[in-house]
């Protein structure tokens, strides 16, 4: 059983991942702890590089890692699109990961949110083709992170693709893989824009026992040019609360478990 302090830290991180930033007053109320205890927890997390303390509260450290892209409009649009929904999806996805598992993450903003929930976890092997996910997890003592080879096809995607990436993935097996998509349609399957990326994602899907698509509701019913896999290869879809019952039913009828975060 976890010590009380560790449980409080887990809950503190959960609040930060849900909101992005939070005040000391909010944390004291949510955690039922004294301001001094919360400050000590925040100091410990800041030392680990997980949070940044601010005047009157704290914020997640992740935005600071993307400083070179501060003025990149395309990157900022991708990061900010449905950000609250993606955080909730990330938390829901992270809850599925168990200790001693090998977990894969395709590149993508939503899979990045799932990966971030593992930063305070232990005894998990991570396999990814996303250089940003590898960067964010690289200083986490409880994780072993493996990165595919390959090349980045377009700036800001952070997605390693090509023969080297596929070759690496052909030699590994994963308990679960989380897949970010540009579109997921009951009839047309899981799709992205670039064919090279589709081939890399497909290799990850092929090597996983359980395939989980993480996609906000704006992606549901969309079809983009490059097929990753048919819907029959998907075990679960995690989306947000905006997904209608009618839309969800089109996936559950095809055997996909759907969770709305």
PDB file of N, CA and C in Angstrom, residues 3 14 25-26 55 85 87 105 113 124 134-135 149 154 175 188 203-204 219 232 248:
ATOM      1  N   UNK A   3       2.299   4.905   0.880  1.00  0.00           N
ATOM      2  CA  UNK A   3       2.238   5.816   2.015  1.00  0.00           C
ATOM      3  C   UNK A   3       1.277   6.963   1.725  1.00  0.00           C
ATOM      4  N   UNK A  14      -2.728  14.460 -10.422  1.00  0.00           N
ATOM      5  CA  UNK A  14      -3.979  14.252 -11.162  1.00  0.00           C
ATOM      6  C   UNK A  14      -4.691  15.581 -11.386  1.00  0.00           C
ATOM      7  N   UNK A  25      -4.390  27.418  -3.000  1.00  0.00           N
ATOM      8  CA  UNK A  25      -5.667  27.376  -2.283  1.00  0.00           C
ATOM      9  C   UNK A  25      -6.536  26.212  -2.760  1.00  0.00           C
ATOM     10  N   UNK A  26      -6.583  26.007  -4.077  1.00  0.00           N
ATOM     11  CA  UNK A  26      -7.362  24.890  -4.631  1.00  0.00           C
ATOM     12  C   UNK A  26      -6.802  23.556  -4.166  1.00  0.00           C
ATOM     13  N   UNK A  55       3.770  31.809  -8.416  1.00  0.00           N
ATOM     14  CA  UNK A  55       3.262  32.607  -7.315  1.00  0.00           C
ATOM     15  C   UNK A  55       1.832  32.171  -7.001  1.00  0.00           C
ATOM     16  N   UNK A  85     -10.240  18.559 -23.406  1.00  0.00           N
ATOM     17  CA  UNK A  85     -10.724  17.206 -23.704  1.00  0.00           C
ATOM     18  C   UNK A  85      -9.560  16.214 -23.773  1.00  0.00           C
ATOM     19  N   UNK A  87      -6.702  16.394 -22.270  1.00  0.00           N
ATOM     20  CA  UNK A  87      -6.195  16.118 -20.919  1.00  0.00           C
ATOM     21  C   UNK A  87      -7.042  15.051 -20.237  1.00  0.00           C
ATOM     22  N   UNK A 105       3.267   4.109 -27.685  1.00  0.00           N
ATOM     23  CA  UNK A 105       2.593   5.374 -27.990  1.00  0.00           C
ATOM     24  C   UNK A 105       2.981   5.818 -29.391  1.00  0.00           C
ATOM     25  N   UNK A 113      -0.608  13.300 -24.138  1.00  0.00           N
ATOM     26  CA  UNK A 113      -1.311  13.502 -22.869  1.00  0.00           C
ATOM     27  C   UNK A 113      -1.406  12.203 -22.075  1.00  0.00           C
ATOM     28  N   UNK A 124       7.473   0.395 -15.812  1.00  0.00           N
ATOM     29  CA  UNK A 124       6.757   0.393 -17.089  1.00  0.00           C
ATOM     30  C   UNK A 124       7.767   0.621 -18.204  1.00  0.00           C
ATOM     31  N   UNK A 134       9.403  10.752 -25.904  1.00  0.00           N
ATOM     32  CA  UNK A 134      10.662  10.244 -25.364  1.00  0.00           C
ATOM     33  C   UNK A 134      11.364  11.304 -24.530  1.00  0.00           C
ATOM     34  N   UNK A 135      11.341  12.548 -25.012  1.00  0.00           N
ATOM     35  CA  UNK A 135      11.981  13.642 -24.279  1.00  0.00           C
ATOM     36  C   UNK A 135      11.297  13.868 -22.937  1.00  0.00           C
ATOM     37  N   UNK A 149      13.929   4.146 -34.560  1.00  0.00           N
ATOM     38  CA  UNK A 149      14.720   4.961 -35.478  1.00  0.00           C
ATOM     39  C   UNK A 149      13.775   5.652 -36.449  1.00  0.00           C
ATOM     40  N   UNK A 154       7.808  15.876 -41.216  1.00  0.00           N
ATOM     41  CA  UNK A 154       7.489  17.312 -41.299  1.00  0.00           C
ATOM     42  C   UNK A 154       7.644  17.970 -39.937  1.00  0.00           C
ATOM     43  N   UNK A 175       2.082  -4.790 -24.643  1.00  0.00           N
ATOM     44  CA  UNK A 175       0.820  -5.177 -24.025  1.00  0.00           C
ATOM     45  C   UNK A 175      -0.317  -4.283 -24.527  1.00  0.00           C
ATOM     46  N   UNK A 188     -14.544   3.002 -42.600  1.00  0.00           N
ATOM     47  CA  UNK A 188     -13.246   3.227 -43.262  1.00  0.00           C
ATOM     48  C   UNK A 188     -12.044   2.974 -42.363  1.00  0.00           C
ATOM     49  N   UNK A 203       2.531  -0.771 -37.911  1.00  0.00           N
ATOM     50  CA  UNK A 203       3.467  -1.712 -37.309  1.00  0.00           C
ATOM     51  C   UNK A 203       3.271  -1.788 -35.797  1.00  0.00           C
ATOM     52  N   UNK A 204       2.989  -0.663 -35.163  1.00  0.00           N
ATOM     53  CA  UNK A 204       2.751  -0.652 -33.725  1.00  0.00           C
ATOM     54  C   UNK A 204       1.468  -1.394 -33.393  1.00  0.00           C
ATOM     55  N   UNK A 219     -12.722  14.035 -34.217  1.00  0.00           N
ATOM     56  CA  UNK A 219     -12.094  13.077 -35.142  1.00  0.00           C
ATOM     57  C   UNK A 219     -13.042  11.939 -35.543  1.00  0.00           C
ATOM     58  N   UNK A 232     -11.782  -3.288 -37.150  1.00  0.00           N
ATOM     59  CA  UNK A 232     -11.748  -4.598 -36.488  1.00  0.00           C
ATOM     60  C   UNK A 232     -10.457  -4.824 -35.699  1.00  0.00           C
ATOM     61  N   UNK A 248     -21.373   7.024 -30.835  1.00  0.00           N
ATOM     62  CA  UNK A 248     -20.746   5.953 -30.067  1.00  0.00           C
ATOM     63  C   UNK A 248     -21.297   4.593 -30.483  1.00  0.00           C
TER      64      UNK A 248
END
